[in-house]
Coordinates of C-alpha atoms and ligand atoms in Angstrom, one line a residue:
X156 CA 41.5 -15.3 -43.6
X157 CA 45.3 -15.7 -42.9
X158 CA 45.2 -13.3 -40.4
X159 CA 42.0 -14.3 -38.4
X160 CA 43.7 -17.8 -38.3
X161 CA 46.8 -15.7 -36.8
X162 CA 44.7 -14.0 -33.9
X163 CA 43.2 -17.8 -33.4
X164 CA 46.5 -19.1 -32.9
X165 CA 47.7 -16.0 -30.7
X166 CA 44.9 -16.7 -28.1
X167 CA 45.0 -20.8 -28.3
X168 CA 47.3 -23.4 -28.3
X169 CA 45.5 -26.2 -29.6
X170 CA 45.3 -25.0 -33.1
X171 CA 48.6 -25.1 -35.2
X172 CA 49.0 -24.0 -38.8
X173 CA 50.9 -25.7 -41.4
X174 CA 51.3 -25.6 -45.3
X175 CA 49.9 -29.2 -47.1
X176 CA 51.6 -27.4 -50.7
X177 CA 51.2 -24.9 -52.9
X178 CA 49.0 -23.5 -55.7
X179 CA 49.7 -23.1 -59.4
X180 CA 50.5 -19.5 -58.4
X181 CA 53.0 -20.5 -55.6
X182 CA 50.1 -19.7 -52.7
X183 CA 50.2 -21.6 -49.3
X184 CA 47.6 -24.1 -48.7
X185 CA 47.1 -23.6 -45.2
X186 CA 46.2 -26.8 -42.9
X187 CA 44.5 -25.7 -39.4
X188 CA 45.3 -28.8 -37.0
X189 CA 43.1 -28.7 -34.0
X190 CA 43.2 -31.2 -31.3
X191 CA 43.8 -31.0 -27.4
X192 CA 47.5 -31.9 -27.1
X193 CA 49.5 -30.3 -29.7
X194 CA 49.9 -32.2 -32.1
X195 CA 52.3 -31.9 -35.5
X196 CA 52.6 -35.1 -37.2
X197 CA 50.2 -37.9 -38.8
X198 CA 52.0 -40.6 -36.1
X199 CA 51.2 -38.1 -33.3
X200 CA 47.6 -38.0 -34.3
X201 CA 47.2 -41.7 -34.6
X202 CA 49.1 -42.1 -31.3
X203 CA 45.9 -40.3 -29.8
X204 CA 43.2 -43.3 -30.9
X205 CA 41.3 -40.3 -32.2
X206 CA 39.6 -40.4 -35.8
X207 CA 41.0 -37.9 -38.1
X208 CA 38.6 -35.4 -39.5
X209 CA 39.1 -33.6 -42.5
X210 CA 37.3 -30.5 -44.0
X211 CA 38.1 -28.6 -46.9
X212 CA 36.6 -25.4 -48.0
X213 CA 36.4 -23.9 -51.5
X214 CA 37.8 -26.6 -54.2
X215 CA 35.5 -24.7 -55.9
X216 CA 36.5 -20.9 -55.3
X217 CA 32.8 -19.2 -56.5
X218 CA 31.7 -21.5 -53.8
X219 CA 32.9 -20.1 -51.0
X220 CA 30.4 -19.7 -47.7
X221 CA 32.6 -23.2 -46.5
X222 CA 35.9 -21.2 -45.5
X223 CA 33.6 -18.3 -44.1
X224 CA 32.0 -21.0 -42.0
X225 CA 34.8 -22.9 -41.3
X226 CA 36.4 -19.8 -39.6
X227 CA 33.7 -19.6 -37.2
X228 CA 33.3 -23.2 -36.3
X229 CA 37.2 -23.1 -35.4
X230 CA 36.4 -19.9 -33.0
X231 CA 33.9 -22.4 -31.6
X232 CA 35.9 -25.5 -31.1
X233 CA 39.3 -23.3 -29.7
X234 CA 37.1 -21.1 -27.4
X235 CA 33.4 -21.7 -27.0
X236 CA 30.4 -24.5 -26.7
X237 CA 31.9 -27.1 -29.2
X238 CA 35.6 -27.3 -27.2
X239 CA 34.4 -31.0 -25.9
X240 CA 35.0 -32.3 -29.5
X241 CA 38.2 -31.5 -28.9
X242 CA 38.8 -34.8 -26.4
X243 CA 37.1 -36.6 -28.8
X244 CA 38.3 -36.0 -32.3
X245 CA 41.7 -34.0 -34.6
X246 CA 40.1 -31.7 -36.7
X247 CA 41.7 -31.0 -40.1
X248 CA 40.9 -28.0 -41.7
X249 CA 42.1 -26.6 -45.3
X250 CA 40.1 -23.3 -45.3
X251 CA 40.9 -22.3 -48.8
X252 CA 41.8 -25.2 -50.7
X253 CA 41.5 -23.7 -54.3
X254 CA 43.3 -20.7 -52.9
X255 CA 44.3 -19.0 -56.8
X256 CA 40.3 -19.4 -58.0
X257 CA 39.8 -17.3 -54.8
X258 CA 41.8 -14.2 -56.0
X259 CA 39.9 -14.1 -59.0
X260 CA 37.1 -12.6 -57.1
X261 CA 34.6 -10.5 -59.5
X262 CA 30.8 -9.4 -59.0
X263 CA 30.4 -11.3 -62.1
X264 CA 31.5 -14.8 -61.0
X265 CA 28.4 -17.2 -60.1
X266 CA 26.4 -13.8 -60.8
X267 CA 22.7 -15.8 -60.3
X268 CA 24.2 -16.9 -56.3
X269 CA 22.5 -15.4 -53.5
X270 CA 25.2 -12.9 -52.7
X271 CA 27.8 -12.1 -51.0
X272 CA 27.3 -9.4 -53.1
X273 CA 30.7 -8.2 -53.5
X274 CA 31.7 -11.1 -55.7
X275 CA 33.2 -14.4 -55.4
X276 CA 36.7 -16.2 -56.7
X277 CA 36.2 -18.7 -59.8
X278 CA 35.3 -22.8 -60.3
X279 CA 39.0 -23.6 -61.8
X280 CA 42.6 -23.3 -60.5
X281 CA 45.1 -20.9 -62.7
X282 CA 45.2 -23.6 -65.1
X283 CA 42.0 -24.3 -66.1
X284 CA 41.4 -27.1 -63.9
X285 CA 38.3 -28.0 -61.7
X286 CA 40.2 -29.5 -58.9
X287 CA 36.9 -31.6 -58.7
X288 CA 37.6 -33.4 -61.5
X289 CA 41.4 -34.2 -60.9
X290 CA 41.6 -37.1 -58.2
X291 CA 42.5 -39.7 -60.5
X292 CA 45.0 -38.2 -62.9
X293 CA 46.5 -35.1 -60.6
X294 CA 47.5 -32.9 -62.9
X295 CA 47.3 -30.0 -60.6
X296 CA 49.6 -29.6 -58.0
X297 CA 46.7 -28.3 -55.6
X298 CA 45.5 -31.5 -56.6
X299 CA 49.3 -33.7 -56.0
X300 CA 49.5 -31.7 -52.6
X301 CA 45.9 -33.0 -51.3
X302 CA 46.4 -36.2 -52.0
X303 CA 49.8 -36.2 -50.6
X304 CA 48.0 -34.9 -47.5
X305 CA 45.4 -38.0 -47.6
X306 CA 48.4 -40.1 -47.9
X307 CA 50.4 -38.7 -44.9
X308 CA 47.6 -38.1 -42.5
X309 CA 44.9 -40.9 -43.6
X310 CA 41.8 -39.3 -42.7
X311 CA 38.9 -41.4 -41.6
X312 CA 36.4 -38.9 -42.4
X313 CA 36.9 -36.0 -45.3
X314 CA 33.9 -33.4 -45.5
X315 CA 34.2 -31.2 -49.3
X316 CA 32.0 -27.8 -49.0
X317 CA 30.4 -26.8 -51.7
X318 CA 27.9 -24.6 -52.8
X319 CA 24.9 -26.1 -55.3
X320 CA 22.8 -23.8 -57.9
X321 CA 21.1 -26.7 -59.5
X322 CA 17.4 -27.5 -58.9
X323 CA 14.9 -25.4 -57.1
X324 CA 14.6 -27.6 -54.0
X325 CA 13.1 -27.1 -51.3
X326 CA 16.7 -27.9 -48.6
X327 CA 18.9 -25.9 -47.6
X328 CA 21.9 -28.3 -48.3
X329 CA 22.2 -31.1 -50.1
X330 CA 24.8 -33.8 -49.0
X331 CA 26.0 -37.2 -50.9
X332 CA 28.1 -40.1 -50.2
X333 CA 30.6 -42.6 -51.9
X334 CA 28.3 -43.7 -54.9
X335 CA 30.7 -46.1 -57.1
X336 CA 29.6 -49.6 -56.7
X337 CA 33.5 -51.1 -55.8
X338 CA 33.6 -49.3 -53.0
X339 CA 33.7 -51.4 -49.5
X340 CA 29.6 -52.5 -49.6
X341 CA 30.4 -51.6 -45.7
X342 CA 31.8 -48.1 -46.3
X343 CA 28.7 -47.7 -48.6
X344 CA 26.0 -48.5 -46.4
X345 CA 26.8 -47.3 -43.2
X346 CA 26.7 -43.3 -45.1
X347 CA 23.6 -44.5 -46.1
X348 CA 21.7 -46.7 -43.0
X349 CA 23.2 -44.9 -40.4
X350 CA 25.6 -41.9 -40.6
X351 CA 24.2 -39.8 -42.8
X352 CA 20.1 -40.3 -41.5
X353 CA 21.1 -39.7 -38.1
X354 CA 22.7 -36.2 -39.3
X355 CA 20.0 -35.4 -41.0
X356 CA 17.6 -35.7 -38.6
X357 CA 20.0 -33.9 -36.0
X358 CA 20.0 -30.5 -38.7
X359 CA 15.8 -30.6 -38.7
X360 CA 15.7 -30.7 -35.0
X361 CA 18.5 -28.5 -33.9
X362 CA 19.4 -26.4 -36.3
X363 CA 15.9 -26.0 -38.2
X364 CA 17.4 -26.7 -41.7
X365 CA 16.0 -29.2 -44.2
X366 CA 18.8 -31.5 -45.7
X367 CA 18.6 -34.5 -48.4
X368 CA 20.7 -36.5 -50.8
X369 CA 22.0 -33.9 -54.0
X370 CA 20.1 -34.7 -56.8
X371 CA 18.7 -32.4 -59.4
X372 CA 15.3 -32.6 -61.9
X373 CA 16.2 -34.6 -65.1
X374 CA 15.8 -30.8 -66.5
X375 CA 18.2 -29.1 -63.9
X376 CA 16.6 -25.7 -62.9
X377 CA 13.3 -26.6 -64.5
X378 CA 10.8 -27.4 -61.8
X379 CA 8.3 -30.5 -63.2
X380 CA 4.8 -29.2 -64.6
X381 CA 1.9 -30.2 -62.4
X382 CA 1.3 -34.3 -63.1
X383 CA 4.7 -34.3 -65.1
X384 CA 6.2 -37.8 -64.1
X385 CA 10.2 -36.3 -62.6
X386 CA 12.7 -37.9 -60.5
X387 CA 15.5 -37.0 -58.5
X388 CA 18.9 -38.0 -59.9
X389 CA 22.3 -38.0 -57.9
X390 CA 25.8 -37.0 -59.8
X391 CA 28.4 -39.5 -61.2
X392 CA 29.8 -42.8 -59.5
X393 CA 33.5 -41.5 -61.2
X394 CA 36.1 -41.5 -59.0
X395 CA 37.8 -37.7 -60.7
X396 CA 35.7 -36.3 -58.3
X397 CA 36.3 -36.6 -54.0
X398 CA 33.1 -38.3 -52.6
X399 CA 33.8 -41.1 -54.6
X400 CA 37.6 -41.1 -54.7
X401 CA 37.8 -41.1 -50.9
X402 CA 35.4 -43.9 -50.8
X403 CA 37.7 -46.6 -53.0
X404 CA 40.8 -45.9 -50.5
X405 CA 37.5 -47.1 -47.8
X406 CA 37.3 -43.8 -45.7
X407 CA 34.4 -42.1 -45.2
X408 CA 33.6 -39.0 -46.6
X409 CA 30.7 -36.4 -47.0
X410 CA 30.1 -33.9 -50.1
X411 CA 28.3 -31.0 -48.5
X412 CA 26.2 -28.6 -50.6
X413 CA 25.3 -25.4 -49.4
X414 CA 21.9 -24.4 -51.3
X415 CA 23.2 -21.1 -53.8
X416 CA 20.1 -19.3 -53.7
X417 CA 19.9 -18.8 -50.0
X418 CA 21.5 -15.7 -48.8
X419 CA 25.4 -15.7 -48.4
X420 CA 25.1 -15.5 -44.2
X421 CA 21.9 -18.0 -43.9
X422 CA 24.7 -20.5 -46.4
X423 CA 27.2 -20.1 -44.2
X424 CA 25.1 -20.9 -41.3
X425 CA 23.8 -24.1 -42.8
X426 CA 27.2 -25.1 -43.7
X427 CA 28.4 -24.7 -39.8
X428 CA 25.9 -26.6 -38.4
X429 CA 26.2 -29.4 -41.0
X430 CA 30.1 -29.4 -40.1
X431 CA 28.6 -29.2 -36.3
X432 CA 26.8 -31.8 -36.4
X433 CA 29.1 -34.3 -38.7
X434 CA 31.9 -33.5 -36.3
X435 CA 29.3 -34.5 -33.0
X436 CA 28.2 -38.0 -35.0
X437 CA 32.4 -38.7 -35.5
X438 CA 32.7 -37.7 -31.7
X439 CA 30.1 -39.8 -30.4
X440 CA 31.0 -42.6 -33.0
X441 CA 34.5 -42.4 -32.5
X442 CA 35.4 -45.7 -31.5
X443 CA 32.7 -47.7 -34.4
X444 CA 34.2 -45.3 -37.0
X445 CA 37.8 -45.9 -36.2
X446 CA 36.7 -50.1 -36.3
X447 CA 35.0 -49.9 -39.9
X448 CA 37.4 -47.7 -41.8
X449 CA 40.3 -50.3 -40.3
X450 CA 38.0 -53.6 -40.9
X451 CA 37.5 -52.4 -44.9
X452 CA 41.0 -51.9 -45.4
X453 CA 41.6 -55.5 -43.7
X454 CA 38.7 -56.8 -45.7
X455 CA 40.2 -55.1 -48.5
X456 CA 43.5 -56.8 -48.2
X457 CA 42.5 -60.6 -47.4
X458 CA 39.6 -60.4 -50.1
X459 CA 42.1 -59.4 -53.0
X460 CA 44.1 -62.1 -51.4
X461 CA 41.7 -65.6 -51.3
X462 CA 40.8 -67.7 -53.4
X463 CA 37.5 -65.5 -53.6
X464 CA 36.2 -64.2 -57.0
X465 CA 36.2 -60.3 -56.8
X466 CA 34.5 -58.4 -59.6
X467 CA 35.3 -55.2 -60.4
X468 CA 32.4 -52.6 -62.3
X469 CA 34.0 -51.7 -65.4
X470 CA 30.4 -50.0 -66.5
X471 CA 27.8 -48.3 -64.6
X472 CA 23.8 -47.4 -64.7
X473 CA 22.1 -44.8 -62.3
X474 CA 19.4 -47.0 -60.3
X475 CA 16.3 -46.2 -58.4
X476 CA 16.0 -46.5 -54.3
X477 CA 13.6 -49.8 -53.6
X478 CA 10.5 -46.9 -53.0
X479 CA 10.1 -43.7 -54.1
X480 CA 10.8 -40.9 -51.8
X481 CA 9.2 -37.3 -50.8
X482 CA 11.6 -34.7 -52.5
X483 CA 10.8 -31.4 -51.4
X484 CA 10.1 -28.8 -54.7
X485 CA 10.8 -24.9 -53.6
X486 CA 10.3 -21.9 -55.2
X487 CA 13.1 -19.1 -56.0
X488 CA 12.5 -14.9 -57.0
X489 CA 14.5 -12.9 -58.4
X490 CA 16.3 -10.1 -56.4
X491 CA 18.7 -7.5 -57.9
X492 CA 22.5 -7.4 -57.0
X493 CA 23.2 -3.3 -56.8
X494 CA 26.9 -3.9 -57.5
X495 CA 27.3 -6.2 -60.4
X496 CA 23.6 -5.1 -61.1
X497 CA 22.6 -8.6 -62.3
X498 CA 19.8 -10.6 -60.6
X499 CA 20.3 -13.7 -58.6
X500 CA 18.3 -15.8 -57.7
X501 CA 16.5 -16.2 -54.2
X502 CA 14.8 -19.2 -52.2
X503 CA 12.1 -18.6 -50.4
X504 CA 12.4 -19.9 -47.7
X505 CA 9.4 -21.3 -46.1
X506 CA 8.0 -22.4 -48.9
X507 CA 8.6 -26.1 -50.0
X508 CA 6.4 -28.8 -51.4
X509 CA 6.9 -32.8 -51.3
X510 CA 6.3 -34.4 -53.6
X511 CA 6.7 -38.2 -54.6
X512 CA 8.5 -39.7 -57.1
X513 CA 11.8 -42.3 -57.6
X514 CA 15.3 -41.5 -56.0
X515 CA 18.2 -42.7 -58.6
X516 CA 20.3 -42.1 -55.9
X517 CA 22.6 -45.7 -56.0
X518 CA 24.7 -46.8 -59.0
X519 CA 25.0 -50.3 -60.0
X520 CA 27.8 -52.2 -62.3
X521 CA 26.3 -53.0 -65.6
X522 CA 29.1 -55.6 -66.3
X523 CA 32.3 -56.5 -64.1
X524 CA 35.7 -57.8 -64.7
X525 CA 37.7 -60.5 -62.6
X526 CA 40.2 -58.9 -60.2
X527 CA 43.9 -59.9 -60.2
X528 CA 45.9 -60.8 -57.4
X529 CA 48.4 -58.3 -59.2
X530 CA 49.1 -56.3 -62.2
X531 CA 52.2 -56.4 -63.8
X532 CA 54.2 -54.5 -66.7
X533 CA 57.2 -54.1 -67.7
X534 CA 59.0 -50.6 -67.1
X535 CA 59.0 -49.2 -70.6
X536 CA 59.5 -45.0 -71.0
X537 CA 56.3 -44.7 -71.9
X538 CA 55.0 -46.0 -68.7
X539 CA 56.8 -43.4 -66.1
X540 CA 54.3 -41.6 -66.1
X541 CA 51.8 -44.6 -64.6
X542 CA 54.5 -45.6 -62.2
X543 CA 54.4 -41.7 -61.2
X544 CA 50.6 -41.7 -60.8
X545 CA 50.7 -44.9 -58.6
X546 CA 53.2 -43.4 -56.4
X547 CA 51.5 -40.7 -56.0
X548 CA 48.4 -42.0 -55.0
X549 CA 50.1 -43.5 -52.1
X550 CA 50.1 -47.2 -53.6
X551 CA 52.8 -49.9 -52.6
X552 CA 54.7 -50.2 -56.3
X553 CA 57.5 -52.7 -56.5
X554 CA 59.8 -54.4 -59.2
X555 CA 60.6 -58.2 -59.5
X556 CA 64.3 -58.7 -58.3
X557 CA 64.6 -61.9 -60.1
X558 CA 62.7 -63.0 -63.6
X559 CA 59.2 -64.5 -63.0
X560 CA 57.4 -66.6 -65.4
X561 CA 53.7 -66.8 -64.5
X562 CA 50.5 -67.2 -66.4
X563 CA 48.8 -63.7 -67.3
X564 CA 45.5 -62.5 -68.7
X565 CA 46.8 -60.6 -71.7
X566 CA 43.8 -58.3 -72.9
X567 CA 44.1 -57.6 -76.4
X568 CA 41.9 -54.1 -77.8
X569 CA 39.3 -54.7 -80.1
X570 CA 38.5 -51.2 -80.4
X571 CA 40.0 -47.9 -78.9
X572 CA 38.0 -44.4 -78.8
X573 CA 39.2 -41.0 -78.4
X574 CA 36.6 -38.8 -77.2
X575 CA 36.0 -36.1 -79.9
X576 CA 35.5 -33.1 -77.5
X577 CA 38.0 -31.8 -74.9
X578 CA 37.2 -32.3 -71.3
X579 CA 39.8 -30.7 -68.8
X580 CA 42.6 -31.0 -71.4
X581 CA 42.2 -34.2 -71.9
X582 CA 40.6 -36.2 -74.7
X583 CA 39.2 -39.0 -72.7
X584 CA 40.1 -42.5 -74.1
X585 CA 37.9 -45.9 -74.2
X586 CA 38.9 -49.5 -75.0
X587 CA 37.3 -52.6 -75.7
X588 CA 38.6 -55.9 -76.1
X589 CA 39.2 -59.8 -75.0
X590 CA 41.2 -61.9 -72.8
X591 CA 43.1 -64.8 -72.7
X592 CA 45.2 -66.6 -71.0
X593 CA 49.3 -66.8 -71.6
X594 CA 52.2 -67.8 -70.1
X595 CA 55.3 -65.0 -69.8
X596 CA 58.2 -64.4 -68.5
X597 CA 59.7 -61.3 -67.0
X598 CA 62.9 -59.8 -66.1
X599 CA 64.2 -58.4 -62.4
X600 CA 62.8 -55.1 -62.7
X601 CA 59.5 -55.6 -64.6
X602 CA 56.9 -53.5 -62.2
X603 CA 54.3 -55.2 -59.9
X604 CA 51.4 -54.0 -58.1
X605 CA 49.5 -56.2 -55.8
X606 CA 46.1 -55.4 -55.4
X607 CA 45.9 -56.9 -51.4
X608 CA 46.7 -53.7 -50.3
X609 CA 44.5 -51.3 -48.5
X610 CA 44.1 -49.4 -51.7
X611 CA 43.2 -52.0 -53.7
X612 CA 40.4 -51.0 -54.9
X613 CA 41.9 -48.1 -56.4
X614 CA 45.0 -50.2 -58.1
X615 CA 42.0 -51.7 -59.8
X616 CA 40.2 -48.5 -60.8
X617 CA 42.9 -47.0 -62.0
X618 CA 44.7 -49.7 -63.7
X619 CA 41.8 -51.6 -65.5
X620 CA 42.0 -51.5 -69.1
X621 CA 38.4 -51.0 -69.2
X622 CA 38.0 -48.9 -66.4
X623 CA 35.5 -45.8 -67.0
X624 CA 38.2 -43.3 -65.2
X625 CA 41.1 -45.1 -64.5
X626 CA 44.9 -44.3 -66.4
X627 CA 44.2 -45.6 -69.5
X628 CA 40.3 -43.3 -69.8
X629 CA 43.0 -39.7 -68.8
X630 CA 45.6 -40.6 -71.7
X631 CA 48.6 -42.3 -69.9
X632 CA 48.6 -45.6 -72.0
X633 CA 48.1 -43.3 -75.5
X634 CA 50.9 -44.3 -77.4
X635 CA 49.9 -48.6 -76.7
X636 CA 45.9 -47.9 -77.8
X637 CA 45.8 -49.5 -81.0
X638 CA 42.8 -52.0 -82.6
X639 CA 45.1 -55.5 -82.4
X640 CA 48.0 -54.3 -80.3
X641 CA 47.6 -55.5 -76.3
X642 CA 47.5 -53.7 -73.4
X643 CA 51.0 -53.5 -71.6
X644 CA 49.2 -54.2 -68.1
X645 CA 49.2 -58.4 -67.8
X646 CA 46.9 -59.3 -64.8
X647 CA 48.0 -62.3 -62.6
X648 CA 45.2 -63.9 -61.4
X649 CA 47.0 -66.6 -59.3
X650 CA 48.7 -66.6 -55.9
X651 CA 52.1 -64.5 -56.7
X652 CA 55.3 -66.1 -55.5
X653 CA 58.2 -64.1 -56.3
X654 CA 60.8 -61.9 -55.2
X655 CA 60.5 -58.6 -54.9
X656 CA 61.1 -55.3 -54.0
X657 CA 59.2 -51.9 -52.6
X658 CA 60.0 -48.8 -55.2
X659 CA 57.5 -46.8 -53.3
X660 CA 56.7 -46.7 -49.5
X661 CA 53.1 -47.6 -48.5
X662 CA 51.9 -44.6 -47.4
X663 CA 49.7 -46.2 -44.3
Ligands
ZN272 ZN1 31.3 -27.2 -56.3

């Protein structure tokens, strides 16, 4: 891969090549950068008044058709019939995000995919860690390194390629959207009312291929009896996973997924004209895309700001669409793989049934918490490693620099519940509890994070107490999660006026 990106960037200088961080292993992540003046920095980028477009290929390293594809596309965009998007857009590309899982190749990974025959790399980094699964608490450094790069370069629009062996459907990819409920309800709906229908139609008309929200049968792989009542059901609202990550810090972003029982070449061909024709709505959308993403970080700012109430979901339920939809049923054989000798698994192609039945394709808040104007706690050992996590997500993090006394919601735990299995190495925690009000006072150098900031949304995600996958759900608050004892984050809920001081820069 290394050296076909070489022999690009001997024959063209619009591409550069840089490293966004390394593996568990010590790898090179490689970035592609492709625009039509060269470019090397974030500042440069924005300088141009282009969106930002950002694709990565195999988090998941079983799941690999999206670097083969992206490879092609590039060859396309440098030399051939898709160099126009070049005056229109940067292109981003990290071909081989999960670059370790790669190596790992074996005809006995993902065995039941539609080839390539010859094997595939693994799910997890060295570690053991799906890097799908690590947004919020980073504890790889594949995972550290990407989010540095979403920090430095800001994407408007990140693309994740994947490869799906869940239900037999009848698509050939299956795409989804920001689904948690506090993201920016103007982020959320223009995936769904206008980006992501007008992409879809563009892949049935000139590409051929059949594309609809991911979802599986409440039974996975099971295909519903004849007059069974099924339904199609999308993933999880959780921000540990990109779609939904990237939508709280108001970009836009789309989760592609490549159906695994088509053949290796006909997945990698689905995956480039998705990519083709995401990257010819961003061209020909520039300008409105550029607008929104800028207006929801505005909106973001001067909301957490007012006087307005802003709820935050703490809990979640899967919903229905308003009307049920046509999902398309498909039909799979079995074909032999002569070198592992296993069988996987094959769509047929052409044949596909609709048939109707409800969408849960939105999530809703089942119950909501008051948003602060700031969080605030005081910078004890055992919270480093929040302060760390902040930073590293690119939020603005500052300490008082004289003593503030201020009324707080002080949240005291009721309850606090260790998960009994183990989930990424991690033993997930949950806490209930109550508030109330109190007046305190702290010293210069007690920690303060606003939440009118354009990642706002995030602070709130990730330092709820309640929060379903926030800091407190991946362990960090441990040693303070007692029945009785109170949480050491105090949430100001009034206009702050006090002095302070950055510790970490904004990243935008
Ligand atoms: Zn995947």
């Amino acid at each position: 891969m290394l050296n076909f990106i070489g022999e690009l960037q001997k024959r063209s200088p619009l591409i550069r090549l840089e490293s966004f961080g390394k593996s568990e292993e010590g790898r090179s992540l490689p970035l592609m950068i492709l625009s039509d003046s060269p470019i090397s920095n974030p500042r440069d980028a924005r300088a141009t008044g282009k969106p930002i477009v950002f694709i990565m290929a195999n988090i998941h390293a079983g799941e690999v058709e999206g670097k083969e594809a992206m490879l092609h596309l590039s060859r396309r965009i440098l030399f051939g019939d898709l160099k126009p998007l070049l005056g229109k857009l940067i292109i981003l590309i990290a071909p081989i995000y999960n670059a370790d899982g790669n190596e790992k190749i074996d005809v006995n990974n993902r065995s039941a995919q539609n080839g390539p025959i010859a094997g595939v790399g693994v799910r997890e980094n060295s570690k053991g860690y799906d890097l799908n699964r690590d947004y919020i608490k980073l504890d790889s450094p594949e995972a550290r390194a990407l989010i540095n790069l979403c920090n430095r370069w800001d994407p408007h629009l990140t693309v994740d390629l994947h490869t799906t062996n869940g239900s037999y459907h009848g698509y050939h990819l299956t795409y989804s959207q920001p689904l948690n409920p506090n993201t920016s309800a103007a982020i959320l709906s223009y995936h769904r009312d206008k980006m992501l229908p007008a992409i879809t139609r563009a892949m049935l008309k000139n590409h051929n291929f059949r594309s609809y929200y991911y979802g599986n049968f409440p039974r996975f792989t099971n295909l519903p009896t004849p007059g069974e009542k099924t339904r199609w059901e999308a993933f999880t609202h959780q921000p540990r996973i990109g779609q939904n990550y990237h939508g709280l810090r108001n970009r836009l972003t789309i989760l592609s997924e490549a159906y695994s029982y088509l053949t290796f070449k006909r997945r990698v061909e689905v995956t480039e004209s998705f990519v083709e024709e995401i990257f010819k709505y961003a061209a020909a959308n520039a300008l409105e895309i550029l607008q929104l993403t800028k207006r929801a970080d505005d909106e973001t700012v001067s909301g957490f700001s007012s006087n307005k109430t802003i709820e935050q979901g703490v809990e979640f339920e899967m919903r229905p669409l308003p009307k049920p939809v046509d999902i398309l049923i498909g039909e799979v054989v079995k074909v032999k793989n002569p070198r592992s000798g296993k069988d996987m698994t094959a769509m047929v192609e052409d044949k596909f049934k609709p048939v109707r039945m409800d969408d849960y394709g939105i999530f809703a808040a089942k119950r909501s918490v008051v948003a602060p104007r700031a969080y605030i706690f005081k910078p004890e050992k055992n919270l480093e490693g929040v302060i760390e996590k902040l930073v590293q997500h690119g939020i603005a993090v500052e300490e008082l620099t004289a003593p503030l006394q201020t009324e707080v919601d002080v949240f005291t735990i009721a309850n606090a519940t260790r998960a009994q299995r183990a989930f990424q190495n991690h033993r997930e925690m949950k806490i209930t509890g109550t508030y109330q009000k109190e007046s305190m006072t702290f010293p210069a150098g007690t920690i303060i994070v606003r939440t009118a900031q354009p990642l706002g949304r995030l602070v709130c995600y990730l330092l709820e107490a309640e929060s379903d996958d926030g800091l407190v759900d991946w362990n960090f608050f441990d040693s303070y999660l007692e029945a009785g004892k109170t949480f050491p984050v105090y949430k100001i809920m009034q206009t702050v006026n006090t002095a302070s001081r950055l510790i970490s820069n904004d990243a935008r």
